[in-house]
Short mmCIF file of C-alpha atoms in Angstrom, two decimals:
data_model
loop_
_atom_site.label_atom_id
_atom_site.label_comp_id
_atom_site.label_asym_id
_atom_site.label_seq_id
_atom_site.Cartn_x
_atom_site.Cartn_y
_atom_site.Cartn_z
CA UNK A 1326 26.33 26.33 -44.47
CA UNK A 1327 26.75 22.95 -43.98
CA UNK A 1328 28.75 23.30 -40.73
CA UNK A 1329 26.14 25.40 -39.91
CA UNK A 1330 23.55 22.81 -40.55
CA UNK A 1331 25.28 20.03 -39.10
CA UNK A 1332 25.77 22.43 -35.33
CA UNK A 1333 21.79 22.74 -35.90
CA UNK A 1334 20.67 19.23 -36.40
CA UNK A 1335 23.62 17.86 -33.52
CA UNK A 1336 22.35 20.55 -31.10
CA UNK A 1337 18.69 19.29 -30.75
CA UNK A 1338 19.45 15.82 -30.51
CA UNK A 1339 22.25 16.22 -27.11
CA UNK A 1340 19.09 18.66 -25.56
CA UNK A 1341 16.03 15.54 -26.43
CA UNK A 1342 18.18 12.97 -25.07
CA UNK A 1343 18.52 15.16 -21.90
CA UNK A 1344 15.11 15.53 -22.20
CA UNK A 1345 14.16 11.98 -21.96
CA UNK A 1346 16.89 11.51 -19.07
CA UNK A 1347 15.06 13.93 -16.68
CA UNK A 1348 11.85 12.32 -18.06
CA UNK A 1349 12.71 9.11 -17.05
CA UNK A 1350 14.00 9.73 -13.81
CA UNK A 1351 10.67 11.93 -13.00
CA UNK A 1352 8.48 8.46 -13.55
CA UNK A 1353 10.94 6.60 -11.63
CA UNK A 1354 10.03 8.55 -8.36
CA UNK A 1355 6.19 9.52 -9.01
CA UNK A 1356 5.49 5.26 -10.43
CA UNK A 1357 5.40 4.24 -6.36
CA UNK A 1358 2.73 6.10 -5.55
CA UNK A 1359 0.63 6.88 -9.01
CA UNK A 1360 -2.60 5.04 -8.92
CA UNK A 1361 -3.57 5.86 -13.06
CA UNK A 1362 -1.58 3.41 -15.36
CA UNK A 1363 0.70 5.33 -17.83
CA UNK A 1364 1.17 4.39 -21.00
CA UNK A 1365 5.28 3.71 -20.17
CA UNK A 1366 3.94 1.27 -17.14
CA UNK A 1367 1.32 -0.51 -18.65
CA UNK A 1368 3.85 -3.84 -19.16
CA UNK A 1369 5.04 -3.38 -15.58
CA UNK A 1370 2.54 -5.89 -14.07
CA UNK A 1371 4.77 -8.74 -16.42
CA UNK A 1372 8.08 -7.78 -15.03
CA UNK A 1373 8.22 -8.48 -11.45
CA UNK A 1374 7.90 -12.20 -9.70
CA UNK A 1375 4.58 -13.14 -9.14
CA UNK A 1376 4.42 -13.71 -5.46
CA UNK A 1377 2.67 -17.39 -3.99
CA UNK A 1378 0.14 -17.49 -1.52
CA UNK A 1379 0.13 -19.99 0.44
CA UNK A 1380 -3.26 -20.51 0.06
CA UNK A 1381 -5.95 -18.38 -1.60
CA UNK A 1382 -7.08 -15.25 -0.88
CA UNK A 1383 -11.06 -14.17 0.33
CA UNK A 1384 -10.69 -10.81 -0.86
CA UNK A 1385 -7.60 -10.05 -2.98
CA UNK A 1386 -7.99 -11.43 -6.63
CA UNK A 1387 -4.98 -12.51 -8.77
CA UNK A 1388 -4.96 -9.03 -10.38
CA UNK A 1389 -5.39 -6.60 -7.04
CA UNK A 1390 -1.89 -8.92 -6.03
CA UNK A 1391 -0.02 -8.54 -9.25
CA UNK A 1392 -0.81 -5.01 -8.99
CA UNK A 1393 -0.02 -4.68 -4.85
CA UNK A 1394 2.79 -6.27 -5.28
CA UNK A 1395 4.43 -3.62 -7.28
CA UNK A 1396 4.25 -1.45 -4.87
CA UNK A 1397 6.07 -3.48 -1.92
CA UNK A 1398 10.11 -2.75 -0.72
CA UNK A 1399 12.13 -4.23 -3.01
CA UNK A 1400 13.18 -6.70 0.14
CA UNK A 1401 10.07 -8.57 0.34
CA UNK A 1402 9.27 -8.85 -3.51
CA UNK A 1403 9.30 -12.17 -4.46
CA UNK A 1404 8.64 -13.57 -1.22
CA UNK A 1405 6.18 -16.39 -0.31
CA UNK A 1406 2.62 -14.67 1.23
CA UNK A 1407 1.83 -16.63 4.57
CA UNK A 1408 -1.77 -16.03 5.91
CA UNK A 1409 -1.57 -15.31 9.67
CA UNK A 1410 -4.97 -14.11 10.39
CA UNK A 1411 -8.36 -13.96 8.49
CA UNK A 1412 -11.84 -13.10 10.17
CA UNK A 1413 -13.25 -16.18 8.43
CA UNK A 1414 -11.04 -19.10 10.01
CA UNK A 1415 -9.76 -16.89 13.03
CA UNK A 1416 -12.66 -14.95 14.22
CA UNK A 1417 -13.45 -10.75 14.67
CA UNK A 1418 -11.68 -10.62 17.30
CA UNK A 1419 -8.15 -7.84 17.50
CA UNK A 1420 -6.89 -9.91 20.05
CA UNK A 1421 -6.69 -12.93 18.43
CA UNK A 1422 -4.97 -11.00 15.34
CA UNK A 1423 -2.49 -10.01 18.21
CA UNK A 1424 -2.31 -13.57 19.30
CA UNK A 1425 -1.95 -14.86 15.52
CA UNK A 1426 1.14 -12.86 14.92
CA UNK A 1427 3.41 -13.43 17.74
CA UNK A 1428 6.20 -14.77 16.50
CA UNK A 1429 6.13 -12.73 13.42
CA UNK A 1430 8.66 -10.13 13.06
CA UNK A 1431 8.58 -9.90 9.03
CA UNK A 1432 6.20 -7.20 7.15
CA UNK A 1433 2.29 -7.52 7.16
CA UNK A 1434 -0.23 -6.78 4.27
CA UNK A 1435 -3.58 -6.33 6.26
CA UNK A 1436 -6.38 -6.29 3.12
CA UNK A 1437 -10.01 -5.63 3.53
CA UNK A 1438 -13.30 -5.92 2.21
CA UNK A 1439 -16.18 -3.74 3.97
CA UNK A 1440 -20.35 -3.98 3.59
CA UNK A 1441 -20.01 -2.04 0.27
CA UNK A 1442 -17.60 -4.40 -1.37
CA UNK A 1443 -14.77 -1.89 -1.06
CA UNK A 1444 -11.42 -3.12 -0.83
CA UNK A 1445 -8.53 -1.68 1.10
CA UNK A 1446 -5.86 -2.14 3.23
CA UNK A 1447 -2.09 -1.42 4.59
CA UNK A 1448 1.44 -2.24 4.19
CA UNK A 1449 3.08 -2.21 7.63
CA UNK A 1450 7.27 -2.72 7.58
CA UNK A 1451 6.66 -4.86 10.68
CA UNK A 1452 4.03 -7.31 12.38
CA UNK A 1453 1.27 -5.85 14.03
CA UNK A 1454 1.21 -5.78 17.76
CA UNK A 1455 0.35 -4.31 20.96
CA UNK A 1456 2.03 -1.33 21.63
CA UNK A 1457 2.43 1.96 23.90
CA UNK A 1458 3.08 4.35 21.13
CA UNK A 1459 3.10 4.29 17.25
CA UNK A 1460 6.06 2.18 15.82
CA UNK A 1461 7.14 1.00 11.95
CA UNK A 1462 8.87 2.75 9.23
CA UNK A 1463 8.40 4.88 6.09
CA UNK A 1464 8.28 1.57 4.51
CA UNK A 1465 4.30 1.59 5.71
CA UNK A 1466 1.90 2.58 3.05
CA UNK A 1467 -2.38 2.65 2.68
CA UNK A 1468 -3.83 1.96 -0.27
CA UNK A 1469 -7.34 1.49 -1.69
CA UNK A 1470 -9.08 -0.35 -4.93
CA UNK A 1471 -11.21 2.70 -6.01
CA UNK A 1472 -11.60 0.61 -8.21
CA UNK A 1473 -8.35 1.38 -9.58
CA UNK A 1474 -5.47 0.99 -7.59
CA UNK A 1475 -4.52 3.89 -5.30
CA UNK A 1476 -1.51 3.93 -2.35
CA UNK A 1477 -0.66 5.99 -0.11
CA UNK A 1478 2.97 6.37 0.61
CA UNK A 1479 4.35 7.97 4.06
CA UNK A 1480 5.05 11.79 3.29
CA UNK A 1481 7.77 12.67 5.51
CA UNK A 1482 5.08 14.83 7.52
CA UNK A 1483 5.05 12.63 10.78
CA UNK A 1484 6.28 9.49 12.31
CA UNK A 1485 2.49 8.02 13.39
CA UNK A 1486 2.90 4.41 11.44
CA UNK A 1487 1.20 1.79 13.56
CA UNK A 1488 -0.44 1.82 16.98
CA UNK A 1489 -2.21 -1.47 18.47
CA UNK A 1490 -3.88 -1.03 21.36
CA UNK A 1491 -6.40 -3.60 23.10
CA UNK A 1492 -9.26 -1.64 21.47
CA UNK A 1493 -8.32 -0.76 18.31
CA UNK A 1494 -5.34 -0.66 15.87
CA UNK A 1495 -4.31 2.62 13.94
CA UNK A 1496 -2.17 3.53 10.97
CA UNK A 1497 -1.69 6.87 10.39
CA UNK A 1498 -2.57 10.05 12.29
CA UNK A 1499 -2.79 14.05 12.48
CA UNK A 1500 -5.15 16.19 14.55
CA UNK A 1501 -7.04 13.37 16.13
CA UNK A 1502 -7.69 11.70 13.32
CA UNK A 1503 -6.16 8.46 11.53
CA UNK A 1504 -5.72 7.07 8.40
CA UNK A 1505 -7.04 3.63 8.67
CA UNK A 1506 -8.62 2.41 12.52
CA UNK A 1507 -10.31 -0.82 13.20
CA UNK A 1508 -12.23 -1.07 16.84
CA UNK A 1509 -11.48 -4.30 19.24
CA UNK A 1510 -13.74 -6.51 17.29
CA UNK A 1511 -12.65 -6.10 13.81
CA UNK A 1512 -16.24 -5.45 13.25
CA UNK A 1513 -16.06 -1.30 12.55
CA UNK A 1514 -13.71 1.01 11.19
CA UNK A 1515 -12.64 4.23 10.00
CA UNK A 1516 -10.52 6.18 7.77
CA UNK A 1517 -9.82 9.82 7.22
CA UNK A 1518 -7.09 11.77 5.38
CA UNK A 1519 -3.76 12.24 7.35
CA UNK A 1520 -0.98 13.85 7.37
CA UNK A 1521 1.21 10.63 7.63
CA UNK A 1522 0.14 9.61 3.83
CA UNK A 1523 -1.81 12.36 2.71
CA UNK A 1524 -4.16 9.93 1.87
CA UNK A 1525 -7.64 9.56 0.65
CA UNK A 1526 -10.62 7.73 2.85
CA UNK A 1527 -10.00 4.49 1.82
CA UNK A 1528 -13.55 3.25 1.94
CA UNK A 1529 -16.67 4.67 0.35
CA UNK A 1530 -17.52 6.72 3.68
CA UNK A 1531 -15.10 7.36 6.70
CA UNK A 1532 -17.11 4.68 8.50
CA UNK A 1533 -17.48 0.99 7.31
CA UNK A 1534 -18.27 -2.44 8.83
CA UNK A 1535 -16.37 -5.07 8.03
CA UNK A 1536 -16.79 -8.18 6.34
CA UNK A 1537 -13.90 -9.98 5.90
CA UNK A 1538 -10.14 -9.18 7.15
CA UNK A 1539 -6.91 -10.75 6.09
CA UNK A 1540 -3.03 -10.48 7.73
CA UNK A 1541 -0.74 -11.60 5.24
CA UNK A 1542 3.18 -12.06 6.61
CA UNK A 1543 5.13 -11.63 3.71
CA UNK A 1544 8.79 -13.68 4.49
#
């Protein structure tokens, strides 16, 4: 009996810590994109370097950037947050965000607040541009303070990233329809789910005005 026993109590433990193996693995993958907190991730916001802004934000508090920054490439965490563009200093204008970021080449965080106070935004893996077709990487993400955090990771589905054209700038696309898209003067916008992140409209309805716009390079 006691061999017996001590098979029964030795067999349980080898099959939990399995258990909490495949566990841990699961929240490894699905803690990118989760917007709820877990109780396993509330500490997370303590654990990664705080990144400095070079100067301070208009829409982003110190909490919506702790909790962004989780969220960006391991390659730029940590890194300094320049501001290349914002609609207060710079002007609605999409050519002057053009003009603002040549010489760029590192990743942009373009963050948004519209007339009903929402704030959203994108990750792109590369400056913003002009350009003939889409460009970028599966490094690009949406996201959304709803008011909790939510992002948008690429799915796989499609390779429709970035687009600038003189008129408007686009992230994300399927059937005619993109994820985030701001018109020539930075003054209207859109957003509709897509294929690219399978994401939510970012705003309160697919169309917003804007009131304030931000490029952050992040090198």
């Amino acid at each position: 009996m006691k061999g017996l026993r001590w098979r029964y109590t030795r067999l349980p433990s080898r099959v939990e810590d399995a258990l909490s193996v495949e566990e841990g693995e699961e929240e490894e993958e699905e803690t990118a994109p989760a917007p709820a907190p877990a109780p396993v991730s509330a500490p997370a916001p303590e654990d990664p370097v705080e990144p400095q802004l070079a100067e301070a934000s208009q829409v982003l508090g110190a909490s919506e950037i702790r909790q962004l920054s989780l969220h960006l490439p391991a390659r730029v965490m940590g890194h300094p947050w320049s501001l290349a563009f914002c609609t207060s200093r710079d002007g609605f204008s999409l050519r002057s965000l053009y003009r603002q970021m040549e010489g760029h080449s590192g990743p942009v965080l373009l963050v948004l607040r519209d007339q009903d106070g929402q704030m959203f935004g994108a990750f792109s893996s590369s400056a913003i541009r002009l350009s003939k077709g889409f460009y970028g990487t599966g490094e690009t993400f949406l996201f959304s303070f709803s008011p909790q955090l939510k992002v948008f990771k690429w799915t796989g589905s499609n390779s429709f990233f970035v687009k600038g054209d003189l008129d408007s700038l686009m992230m994300g696309s399927s059937s005619g329809q993109f994820g985030l898209w701001l018109d020539g003067d930075l003054y209207r916008g859109g957003s509709h789910p897509c294929a690219t992140f399978n994401n939510e409209v970012l705003a309160r309805q697919e169309q917003f005005c804007i009131k304030e716009l931000e490029a952050w390079v992040l090198s």
